[in-house]
């Protein structure tokens, strides 16, 4: 007996010395449990359960600085505290009219155990749809300026999940998506992606975020970051023996990651989780982890639809370049300069006639002869129009037609040059009645050696957002770092490209038919995308009979993208003549809203299909979009989201029965029916197809005359 008691005492003492101290925090609905492990040697790990399912196994939290030279991976826990938070806020624009921000916060106040005395807080916020955490470095005696050499945050998913991924890269996110197991990731094939000029491969096991995974038992896990400011973007390197994703920051020109000064903090690391795919798309966690809007009076910020002198350059009808040369092309044939006064007037007339707010004009300013692929610093000045672009005449003409010209600032990634010109360029815009700009960063970044996704550039994009806000200008950035929800803080930053847009269909192998079913689960988790939907002419041999490229969708899928690819800034990308060939289908683009009171994700599966309905801001109309990958699919959706007291006129734009994206992509059927909230609509999507539906309250006459849906 005495022996047994002694043995028990020994076991207790032993386990006390060698077991972790644990702390837990639960989501408000208790579905997610976050657990912190404080190991006897001082290491801190975190893990998480979703409905008792261990989906993040104990994962390390550590950092290494080069100045001061310190590895922060063992800590004393000075204090931990909890806080409940619950508020509802209204975005300036968005997918829904109001957003609930409800979480349990757990803060660990830590002190480096190895003698530096550095204080670090790790703050966790557990929401019903996932959790976020960040490192904070408070003002303190032992740390002022410091240089981050490595962030060693881990995400141990612990199993060989199905994954939608693009290669980790320091400069580009314009890769086609891969769908493989984690163990099958091989990012080295990205080196072959010749259509991306500025890219930087660094590890064959590296992937980018937002990373979408699905476990064998149907759990959807999405890893990304929120509020990326003054810090580089995070790539993830997969350890295939443990299925741990290791943070790998984008370095600067001399190999450092971030230069910080206390008080400082990292962006939030985010993990969104659900056993239902639509809930991933509906998550507002990333927005909630961003700071509220810095713009006190946002009344000048307007979601908008626009057309542009743009697609005609991508398909080789005209040129950005005044001399008619074609970008990156071996072709010696010259084409006309697109941004000439007469042509821009044609677009302004089209916009005025069909109700588009803006006309984007690319190639309006000098410099395009010599912008691409060089290390040249002074390419564009952003204020000197080409001789055939009469800016005063066009300013007056656009104004007389109630249309805004959208300015274009291609920086050719010479960012030092752009920073010198920004104020002058924005004043020039205001003097010419323009208050929206599309920026672009094609090429290798100057300052030389910096990357698109490094700290210096991250700060540049935020400077642009701030400065454009100062001038009351809205901005759409192409080739920036992937978005992380900063549109909450800077609502004038309407959209970004930061992924493989529709334009790749014009001059590359294009975007596979499942591409648009993946983007909302990946890139769009961070914010709206300027995808440039609305292409009606699917085969692109309009101006060159030998051109083999085509859009990898049907025509009506292009319509559905206005609903499934959320953005407050939507282009109708095709040429006026291609729209005028299909005025009935154009009607959907004219009608569809760009700002919403509500969104219902009716059904979705990454890589397969997405069906969403959205209610137009301040109106009773709804718009539904359904898209499929390369497979034909059928669905039946009850319109239960409609107001039960109303009848609606449904205008259904669907693939013709014999349509498919490759052989018969432009065949469509438009039907009108009276429906209500009990109607069950059959959706029949062609391979690579889609259906778009507008649902507008019907008056008594319409109800009498129109067909009822059966
Ligand atoms: C790449 C952008 O994504 C595209 O939209 C633009 O037309 C070209 N750069 C030229 O700036
Ligand atoms: Ca691009």
XYZ file of C-alpha atoms and ligand atoms in Angstrom:
722
model
C 0.000 0.000 0.000
C 2.717 2.462 1.004
C 4.560 1.524 -2.144
C 1.471 2.282 -4.227
C 0.966 5.681 -2.579
C 4.597 6.504 -3.183
C 4.211 5.422 -6.801
C 1.140 7.637 -7.179
C 2.931 10.625 -5.656
C 5.820 9.975 -8.031
C 3.496 9.826 -11.074
C 1.736 13.047 -10.055
C 5.017 14.866 -9.459
C 6.434 13.526 -12.689
C 3.402 14.482 -14.766
C 3.352 17.926 -13.161
C 6.950 18.462 -14.214
C 6.562 17.117 -17.733
C 2.950 17.774 -18.752
C 1.773 20.957 -20.399
C -0.264 23.584 -18.656
C -3.300 24.101 -20.840
C -5.786 26.892 -21.296
C -8.916 26.805 -23.431
C -11.170 29.385 -24.996
C -14.454 28.649 -26.763
C -16.272 30.342 -29.626
C -19.478 32.117 -28.511
C -21.525 29.106 -29.718
C -18.999 26.633 -28.204
C -18.478 24.878 -31.533
C -14.809 25.787 -31.692
C -12.431 25.099 -28.840
C -9.008 26.697 -28.904
C -6.431 25.127 -26.601
C -3.098 26.610 -25.590
C -0.327 24.319 -24.365
C 2.422 25.809 -22.236
C 5.121 23.180 -22.235
C 7.471 22.677 -19.283
C 10.415 24.028 -21.316
C 8.448 27.221 -22.017
C 7.277 26.530 -25.588
C 3.787 27.707 -26.426
C 1.613 25.733 -28.805
C -1.981 26.117 -29.880
C -4.489 23.636 -31.251
C -8.184 23.656 -32.039
C -11.268 21.479 -32.158
C -14.364 21.909 -34.319
C -17.306 19.976 -32.856
C -14.790 17.888 -30.888
C -12.831 17.194 -34.075
C -9.152 18.050 -33.609
C -8.528 20.036 -36.827
C -5.413 21.969 -35.758
C -2.993 19.754 -33.837
C -0.593 21.418 -31.368
C 1.291 23.949 -33.498
C 4.274 26.118 -32.618
C 4.331 29.869 -32.064
C 7.769 31.445 -32.264
C 9.758 34.265 -33.817
C 13.374 35.007 -34.550
C 14.822 38.485 -34.731
C 18.158 39.340 -36.322
C 18.355 42.652 -34.437
C 18.487 42.093 -31.531
C 19.746 38.553 -32.147
C 17.145 36.532 -30.277
C 15.022 33.447 -30.757
C 11.659 33.861 -29.056
C 10.394 30.315 -28.611
C 10.365 29.755 -24.848
C 8.310 31.907 -22.572
C 7.161 32.489 -19.031
C 3.438 33.103 -18.896
C 3.049 36.271 -16.866
C -0.671 36.546 -17.155
C -3.608 35.467 -19.256
C -6.891 37.271 -19.640
C -10.172 36.779 -21.443
C -12.653 39.210 -22.931
C -16.027 38.861 -24.676
C -16.780 41.089 -27.617
C -20.027 41.555 -29.511
C -20.894 44.399 -31.838
C -22.679 44.881 -35.133
C -21.302 47.286 -37.701
C -22.274 48.499 -41.138
C -19.768 48.335 -43.968
C -19.672 51.271 -46.403
C -20.429 48.682 -49.098
C -20.453 44.922 -49.078
C -22.138 41.578 -49.483
C -24.425 42.259 -46.528
C -25.780 45.438 -44.944
C -24.531 44.753 -41.437
C -21.958 42.453 -39.889
C -21.834 40.913 -36.442
C -18.399 40.829 -34.844
C -18.652 38.395 -31.974
C -15.721 36.623 -30.369
C -13.987 35.450 -27.219
C -10.530 36.976 -26.857
C -7.705 35.299 -24.994
C -4.486 37.214 -24.385
C -1.271 35.572 -23.235
C 1.244 37.979 -21.734
C 4.609 36.312 -22.206
C 8.211 37.002 -21.343
C 11.171 35.480 -23.160
C 12.566 32.732 -20.959
C 16.053 32.779 -22.461
C 17.213 35.961 -20.772
C 16.459 38.824 -23.192
C 13.523 39.882 -21.024
C 11.495 40.722 -24.177
C 7.742 40.909 -23.654
C 5.365 39.478 -26.239
C 1.604 39.189 -26.149
C -0.151 36.595 -28.244
C -3.789 37.515 -28.741
C -6.371 34.975 -29.927
C -9.908 35.747 -31.054
C -12.273 32.796 -31.335
C -15.348 33.367 -33.513
C -18.145 30.969 -34.432
C -16.565 30.480 -37.853
C -12.899 30.234 -36.952
C -10.181 32.000 -35.068
C -7.377 34.475 -35.539
C -4.259 35.293 -33.581
C -1.393 37.708 -33.725
C 1.838 38.558 -31.928
C 1.990 41.950 -30.248
C 5.145 43.695 -29.037
C 4.176 46.326 -26.478
C 6.287 49.363 -25.659
C 8.968 48.079 -23.267
C 12.447 48.755 -21.955
C 14.049 45.704 -23.582
C 12.766 46.212 -27.122
C 12.463 49.286 -29.317
C 13.587 48.914 -32.977
C 13.821 45.326 -34.146
C 14.236 43.296 -37.324
C 12.227 40.120 -37.907
C 14.311 37.344 -39.474
C 11.704 34.597 -39.267
C 8.182 34.013 -38.065
C 7.931 30.361 -37.065
C 4.166 30.107 -36.753
C 2.878 26.651 -37.576
C -0.481 25.335 -38.690
C -0.451 21.589 -38.084
C -3.476 20.226 -39.944
C -2.167 16.724 -39.272
C -3.633 14.926 -42.302
C -3.191 14.773 -46.037
C -6.084 17.081 -46.948
C -7.450 17.816 -50.378
C -6.108 21.246 -51.200
C -6.732 24.039 -53.690
C -3.407 25.760 -54.065
C -1.194 28.035 -56.079
C 2.589 28.039 -55.650
C 4.165 30.072 -52.910
C 5.736 33.080 -54.595
C 7.109 36.474 -53.589
C 5.783 38.376 -56.604
C 2.782 36.846 -58.266
C -0.550 35.282 -57.463
C -1.629 34.913 -61.097
C -1.113 31.143 -61.240
C -3.771 28.623 -62.250
C -5.073 26.615 -59.280
C -4.031 23.063 -58.535
C -6.230 20.581 -56.727
C -4.198 17.837 -55.032
C -3.477 16.297 -51.649
C -1.034 18.239 -49.491
C 1.481 15.438 -50.034
C 1.238 15.950 -53.805
C 1.984 19.672 -53.837
C 4.853 20.451 -56.187
C 5.240 24.178 -56.668
C 8.274 23.767 -58.894
C 5.931 23.403 -61.875
C 5.246 27.147 -61.424
C 8.618 27.833 -62.988
C 7.077 26.683 -66.271
C 4.278 29.274 -66.133
C 5.764 31.418 -68.884
C 2.854 33.877 -69.106
C 3.753 35.344 -65.689
C 6.672 37.680 -66.158
C 7.563 38.682 -62.569
C 7.463 35.646 -60.324
C 9.804 34.304 -57.672
C 9.894 30.600 -56.941
C 11.511 29.654 -53.618
C 10.400 26.192 -52.427
C 8.675 23.290 -54.135
C 6.585 22.659 -51.024
C 5.390 26.276 -50.743
C 1.826 27.457 -51.318
C 0.019 30.770 -50.941
C -2.873 31.775 -48.805
C -5.837 31.914 -48.751
C -5.334 28.158 -48.756
C -8.492 26.059 -49.005
C -8.421 22.503 -47.697
C -10.977 19.751 -47.222
C -10.428 16.851 -44.876
C -11.373 13.254 -45.649
C -14.384 13.570 -43.333
C -15.686 16.731 -44.960
C -14.275 19.555 -42.847
C -13.435 22.728 -44.789
C -10.412 24.644 -43.475
C -9.204 27.945 -44.853
C -5.933 29.571 -43.763
C -5.094 33.194 -44.539
C -4.239 36.433 -42.777
C -6.092 39.629 -41.891
C -5.026 43.277 -41.745
C -1.679 42.911 -43.484
C -0.011 46.265 -42.785
C 3.682 47.074 -42.234
C 4.702 43.432 -42.541
C 5.346 41.019 -45.424
C 2.801 38.530 -46.722
C 2.894 34.944 -45.467
C 3.485 31.926 -47.668
C 3.197 28.403 -46.234
C 5.761 25.635 -46.622
C 4.342 22.151 -46.173
C 6.156 19.629 -43.989
C 4.796 16.506 -45.659
C 5.804 14.153 -42.839
C 3.505 15.794 -40.274
C 1.222 17.887 -42.534
C 2.345 21.013 -40.808
C 2.195 24.290 -42.726
C 5.072 26.541 -41.737
C 4.907 30.304 -42.094
C 7.439 31.669 -44.563
C 7.493 35.460 -44.864
C 8.387 37.323 -48.051
C 11.868 38.796 -47.626
C 13.150 42.204 -48.664
C 16.093 42.973 -50.954
C 18.670 42.083 -48.280
C 16.869 39.057 -46.883
C 15.179 40.605 -43.863
C 11.474 40.143 -43.305
C 10.209 43.151 -41.364
C 11.543 46.270 -39.692
C 9.392 47.153 -36.715
C 9.384 49.441 -33.703
C 7.410 48.900 -30.530
C 4.480 49.097 -30.093
C 4.059 46.749 -33.040
C 2.146 43.676 -34.042
C 1.944 41.125 -36.831
C -1.128 40.697 -39.046
C -3.737 38.242 -37.776
C -3.213 34.622 -38.766
C -6.663 33.312 -39.670
C -8.210 29.845 -39.725
C -11.804 29.609 -40.900
C -13.519 26.261 -40.426
C -16.854 24.630 -41.103
C -18.367 21.318 -42.100
C -20.404 23.247 -44.701
C -18.693 24.842 -47.686
C -21.220 27.731 -47.972
C -20.280 28.842 -44.444
C -16.691 29.354 -45.550
C -17.916 31.747 -48.248
C -20.240 33.492 -45.804
C -17.527 34.106 -43.193
C -16.901 37.728 -42.243
C -14.110 36.880 -39.794
C -11.324 38.413 -41.863
C -13.237 41.687 -42.175
C -13.976 41.614 -38.458
C -10.276 41.323 -37.673
C -9.580 44.535 -39.576
C -9.802 48.037 -38.133
C -12.936 50.131 -38.728
C -13.011 52.603 -41.609
C -10.556 55.481 -41.419
C -12.739 57.525 -43.757
C -15.069 59.681 -41.676
C -17.331 60.762 -44.535
C -17.501 57.964 -47.120
C -20.376 59.555 -49.081
C -18.140 59.999 -52.158
C -17.349 56.280 -52.342
C -19.581 54.598 -54.916
C -19.742 50.957 -55.948
C -19.876 51.016 -59.741
C -20.041 49.224 -63.061
C -17.790 50.244 -65.899
C -16.700 49.481 -69.441
C -13.288 50.179 -70.871
C -10.837 50.685 -73.663
C -9.143 47.567 -72.431
C -10.270 44.178 -73.760
C -9.557 45.314 -77.309
C -5.878 45.585 -76.372
C -5.854 42.174 -74.709
C -7.277 40.475 -77.799
C -5.009 42.348 -80.207
C -7.489 44.717 -81.865
C -5.647 47.815 -80.695
C -2.619 48.808 -78.692
C -1.737 50.631 -75.468
C 1.299 51.885 -77.307
C 0.880 54.964 -79.571
C 3.172 53.433 -82.181
C 0.917 50.367 -82.362
C 3.393 47.797 -81.040
C 1.909 44.876 -79.115
C 3.067 44.105 -75.585
C 5.337 41.114 -75.159
C 4.374 39.905 -78.616
C 6.747 38.632 -81.281
C 4.329 39.992 -83.867
C 5.643 42.776 -86.031
C 2.202 43.779 -87.331
C 1.068 47.070 -85.885
C -2.458 47.755 -84.701
C -4.151 51.121 -84.068
C -3.648 52.954 -80.769
C -6.794 52.210 -78.689
C -6.995 55.280 -76.435
C -7.709 57.808 -79.176
C -10.318 60.502 -78.731
C -12.837 59.084 -81.212
C -12.658 55.569 -79.795
C -12.979 56.733 -76.190
C -16.048 58.773 -77.201
C -17.568 55.593 -78.614
C -17.195 53.932 -75.199
C -18.562 56.995 -73.415
C -21.611 56.895 -75.701
C -22.040 53.202 -74.998
C -21.744 53.737 -71.234
C -24.247 56.600 -71.310
C -26.718 54.633 -73.431
C -26.674 51.508 -71.256
C -26.225 53.082 -67.841
C -22.613 52.275 -66.962
C -20.981 54.623 -64.466
C -17.477 54.663 -65.852
C -15.134 54.146 -68.794
C -11.653 52.869 -68.015
C -9.043 54.110 -70.470
C -5.700 52.335 -70.652
C -2.865 53.500 -72.870
C -3.847 57.180 -72.608
C -0.476 58.401 -71.348
C 2.999 58.391 -72.836
C 5.481 55.661 -71.995
C 3.958 52.456 -73.319
C 6.567 52.009 -76.063
C 9.117 51.204 -73.437
C 7.336 49.993 -70.324
C 7.644 46.253 -70.288
C 10.304 43.932 -69.000
C 13.070 46.456 -68.389
C 14.636 47.817 -65.224
C 13.822 51.335 -66.337
C 12.867 53.718 -63.568
C 11.302 56.730 -65.334
C 8.760 55.195 -67.671
C 5.451 56.949 -67.040
C 4.697 60.401 -65.652
C 0.898 59.846 -65.324
C 0.105 63.358 -66.566
C 1.128 63.452 -70.243
C -1.520 62.193 -72.664
C -0.607 60.825 -76.078
C -1.145 63.350 -78.912
C -4.306 61.581 -80.151
C -5.915 61.631 -76.699
C -7.571 65.018 -76.295
C -8.038 64.981 -72.565
C -9.857 68.308 -72.280
C -12.309 67.395 -74.985
C -12.903 63.981 -73.426
C -13.293 65.427 -69.934
C -16.023 67.736 -71.206
C -17.620 65.017 -73.330
C -17.772 62.489 -70.497
C -19.219 65.121 -68.182
C -21.902 66.077 -70.689
C -22.930 62.412 -70.880
C -22.922 61.836 -67.117
C -20.113 59.282 -67.354
C -16.841 59.226 -65.401
C -13.544 58.366 -67.042
C -11.554 55.922 -64.908
C -7.875 56.747 -64.963
C -5.163 54.148 -65.401
C -1.765 54.227 -63.710
C 0.370 51.344 -64.905
C 3.511 51.827 -62.843
C 5.492 49.072 -64.648
C 6.452 48.199 -61.033
C 8.720 51.268 -60.938
C 7.248 52.166 -57.610
C 9.807 54.780 -56.587
C 8.813 56.675 -59.720
C 5.109 56.310 -58.931
C 5.635 57.538 -55.377
C 7.293 60.673 -56.761
C 4.309 61.278 -59.047
C 1.377 60.270 -56.869
C 0.273 63.688 -55.587
C 0.683 65.327 -58.984
C -1.097 62.455 -60.706
C -4.074 62.504 -58.324
C -4.435 66.289 -58.621
C -4.312 65.903 -62.396
C -7.132 63.364 -62.147
C -9.316 65.649 -60.037
C -8.658 68.522 -62.462
C -10.011 66.296 -65.206
C -13.061 65.177 -63.280
C -11.797 61.661 -62.557
C -12.182 60.094 -59.110
C -11.383 56.417 -59.754
C -8.046 54.934 -60.714
C -6.836 51.482 -61.668
C -3.188 50.997 -60.747
C -0.888 48.225 -61.974
C 2.467 46.725 -61.007
C 3.561 44.590 -63.956
C 7.251 43.682 -63.765
C 10.104 43.540 -61.274
C 9.759 45.983 -58.430
C 11.936 49.098 -58.259
C 13.398 49.593 -55.576
C 15.333 46.710 -57.136
C 15.276 43.501 -55.160
C 11.982 44.248 -53.401
C 9.046 41.944 -54.003
C 5.371 42.642 -54.683
C 4.470 40.905 -51.407
C 7.235 42.209 -49.130
C 6.915 44.751 -46.326
C 8.041 47.703 -48.474
C 5.360 47.057 -51.092
C 2.694 46.199 -48.514
C 3.328 49.664 -47.099
C 3.220 51.178 -50.567
C -0.275 49.785 -51.274
C -1.476 51.191 -47.961
C 0.132 54.558 -48.796
C -1.783 54.534 -52.084
C -5.017 53.717 -50.253
C -4.411 56.570 -47.804
C -3.345 59.081 -50.383
C -6.159 58.329 -52.806
C -8.560 58.633 -49.844
C -7.042 62.034 -49.071
C -7.943 63.144 -52.617
C -11.345 61.352 -52.452
C -10.292 58.913 -55.149
C -11.383 55.264 -55.379
C -8.736 52.718 -56.278
C -8.529 49.295 -57.927
C -5.070 47.694 -57.757
C -3.707 45.139 -60.211
C -0.728 42.990 -59.262
C -0.737 43.983 -55.566
C -0.290 41.641 -52.615
C -3.321 39.435 -51.990
C -6.009 41.282 -50.014
C -6.529 40.692 -46.302
C -9.752 42.560 -45.558
C -8.277 46.061 -45.548
C -11.297 47.250 -47.535
C -13.004 47.632 -44.153
C -10.399 50.199 -43.104
C -10.009 51.806 -46.542
C -13.399 51.500 -48.251
C -12.121 53.646 -51.152
C -9.895 50.641 -52.003
C -12.721 49.041 -53.951
C -11.032 46.040 -55.477
C -7.820 44.314 -56.429
C -6.799 41.865 -59.055
C -4.136 39.809 -57.154
C -5.113 36.570 -58.878
C -5.485 35.120 -62.318
C -8.150 37.296 -63.931
C -10.355 36.733 -66.950
C -7.698 38.433 -69.094
C -5.566 35.273 -68.991
C -8.109 33.700 -71.330
C -7.085 36.237 -73.979
C -3.428 35.378 -74.329
C -2.507 32.248 -72.387
C -3.715 28.700 -71.815
C -6.427 30.543 -69.925
C -8.439 29.697 -66.846
C -9.814 26.180 -66.567
C -13.625 25.947 -66.264
C -13.349 25.253 -62.523
C -11.277 28.413 -61.893
C -14.198 30.635 -60.914
C -15.547 27.953 -58.558
C -12.229 28.033 -56.651
C -11.487 31.775 -56.503
C -14.244 32.655 -53.997
C -12.842 29.992 -51.623
C -9.288 31.230 -52.029
C -8.354 34.697 -53.282
C -11.733 36.329 -52.597
C -11.638 35.321 -48.915
C -9.421 38.403 -48.510
C -11.511 40.841 -50.508
C -13.204 41.778 -53.776
C -11.608 40.936 -57.090
C -11.627 42.924 -60.306
C -12.094 39.746 -62.331
C -13.513 41.605 -65.392
C -16.479 39.352 -66.181
C -19.061 39.803 -68.913
C -17.284 38.452 -71.987
C -19.904 37.579 -74.606
C -17.637 36.786 -77.526
C -16.225 33.508 -76.245
C -14.102 32.533 -79.251
C -11.449 35.204 -79.629
C -10.679 35.018 -83.338
C -12.703 38.160 -84.052
C -9.740 40.167 -85.325
C -7.295 37.391 -86.071
C -8.728 34.243 -87.604
C -5.724 32.242 -86.461
C -6.214 33.127 -82.791
C -6.919 29.897 -80.925
C -7.524 31.258 -77.428
C -11.024 31.326 -76.023
C -12.880 32.021 -72.802
C -13.353 28.805 -70.805
C -16.999 29.430 -69.921
C -20.348 29.764 -71.607
C -21.851 33.217 -72.141
C -24.408 32.899 -69.355
C -21.722 31.774 -66.907
C -20.103 35.157 -67.584
C -23.397 36.724 -66.416
C -23.567 34.582 -63.286
C -20.073 35.764 -62.305
C -21.529 39.196 -61.440
C -23.170 37.429 -58.504
C -20.672 34.711 -57.592
C -17.528 36.853 -57.921
C -18.253 39.575 -55.410
C -16.933 43.074 -56.095
C -18.295 46.603 -55.602
C -16.500 47.430 -58.838
C -17.575 45.306 -61.789
C -16.417 45.671 -65.331
C -18.451 44.767 -68.369
C -15.282 43.734 -70.090
C -16.298 43.011 -73.671
C -16.413 45.363 -76.667
C -19.496 47.536 -77.264
C -20.152 45.781 -80.578
C -20.190 42.375 -78.858
C -22.750 43.628 -76.357
C -24.871 45.221 -79.031
C -25.034 41.824 -80.734
C -26.812 40.505 -77.589
C -28.886 43.354 -76.087
C -31.161 40.823 -74.332
C -28.266 39.235 -72.411
C -26.675 42.647 -71.782
C -29.829 43.514 -69.853
C -28.683 41.339 -66.944
C -25.399 43.256 -66.620
C -27.320 46.531 -66.763
C -29.700 45.393 -64.028
C -27.392 43.549 -61.630
C -26.445 45.422 -58.460
C -22.907 45.979 -57.155
C -23.821 46.622 -53.529
C -25.930 44.325 -51.386
C -28.154 44.223 -48.319
C -27.954 40.469 -48.037
C -26.288 37.395 -49.480
C -27.384 33.757 -49.317
C -24.912 31.088 -50.309
C -27.414 28.472 -51.444
C -24.965 25.734 -52.284
C -21.255 25.499 -53.048
C -18.361 23.114 -53.351
C -14.869 24.394 -54.146
C -13.743 23.329 -57.595
C -17.259 22.165 -58.548
C -20.050 24.756 -58.312
C -21.356 27.850 -56.526
C -24.953 29.068 -56.223
C -25.622 32.404 -54.532
C -28.458 34.894 -54.263
C -27.985 38.517 -53.275
C -30.418 41.288 -52.434
C -29.686 44.663 -54.043
C -28.864 47.411 -51.531
C -31.975 49.420 -50.637
C -34.175 47.545 -53.127
C -36.489 44.545 -53.136
C -34.745 42.878 -56.088
C -32.615 39.760 -55.836
C -30.035 38.365 -58.233
C -29.037 34.741 -58.388
C -25.877 33.319 -59.938
C -25.056 29.642 -60.390
C -21.849 28.398 -61.980
C -20.398 24.992 -62.729
C -16.935 23.647 -63.498
C -16.335 21.507 -66.621
C -19.283 19.265 -65.742
C -22.956 19.670 -66.579
C -24.961 19.933 -63.356
C -28.576 20.215 -62.239
C -29.915 21.749 -59.060
C -33.308 22.589 -57.624
C -33.336 25.702 -55.450
C -36.310 26.951 -53.455
C -36.450 30.740 -53.471
C -37.243 30.835 -49.746
C -35.165 34.005 -49.303
C -37.795 36.055 -51.203
C -40.286 38.225 -49.336
C -43.259 35.865 -48.652
C -45.719 38.688 -49.338
C -44.491 39.449 -52.836
C -44.569 37.958 -56.309
C -41.488 38.410 -58.425
C -40.730 38.508 -62.126
C -37.868 36.070 -62.618
C -35.799 36.608 -65.756
C -33.697 33.504 -66.231
C -30.583 33.686 -68.415
C -29.483 30.113 -68.892
C -27.327 27.921 -71.088
C -29.195 26.622 -74.123
C -29.881 22.893 -73.856
C -27.041 22.091 -76.254
C -24.545 24.644 -74.892
C -21.096 23.822 -73.578
C -18.059 25.991 -72.976
C -15.878 24.465 -75.652
C -18.107 23.743 -78.624
C -21.218 25.846 -78.225
C -20.498 28.502 -75.605
C -22.621 31.390 -76.840
C -25.960 29.538 -76.997
C -28.382 30.777 -74.359
C -32.070 31.003 -73.565
C -33.889 33.768 -71.697
C -37.192 32.973 -69.990
C -39.520 34.988 -67.777
C -41.767 33.572 -65.077
C -43.704 34.758 -62.049
C -42.300 33.183 -58.880
C -42.638 33.497 -55.124
C -40.789 32.267 -52.067
C -42.189 28.754 -52.481
C -41.082 28.331 -56.079
C -38.483 25.674 -56.650
C -36.333 26.521 -59.649
C -34.543 23.890 -61.661
C -31.083 25.042 -62.614
C -29.473 23.219 -65.481
C -25.874 24.230 -66.015
C -23.952 23.253 -69.142
C -20.353 22.014 -68.921
C -18.471 25.218 -68.013
C -21.853 26.877 -67.784
C -23.949 29.059 -65.563
C -27.343 30.584 -64.919
C -28.069 34.173 -63.943
C -31.491 35.225 -62.660
C -32.919 38.602 -61.797
C -35.880 38.598 -59.412
C -37.796 41.873 -59.386
C -41.111 42.476 -57.534
C -43.897 42.136 -60.092
C -46.916 44.397 -60.408
C -50.481 43.065 -60.690
C -50.526 43.247 -64.486
C -47.324 41.305 -64.794
C -48.620 38.688 -62.394
C -51.738 38.320 -64.541
C -49.953 38.184 -67.869
C -46.723 36.298 -67.246
C -46.323 32.551 -67.043
C -46.171 31.007 -63.618
C -43.138 28.830 -63.062
C -43.991 25.139 -63.088
C -2.018 43.873 -66.230
C -3.403 44.167 -65.756
O -3.919 43.101 -65.014
C -4.255 44.457 -66.955
O -5.601 44.609 -66.587
C -3.715 45.669 -67.659
O -4.479 45.908 -68.820
C -2.253 45.461 -68.038
N -1.516 45.007 -66.924
C -1.617 46.739 -68.566
O -1.482 47.650 -67.507
Ca -2.658 41.174 -64.039
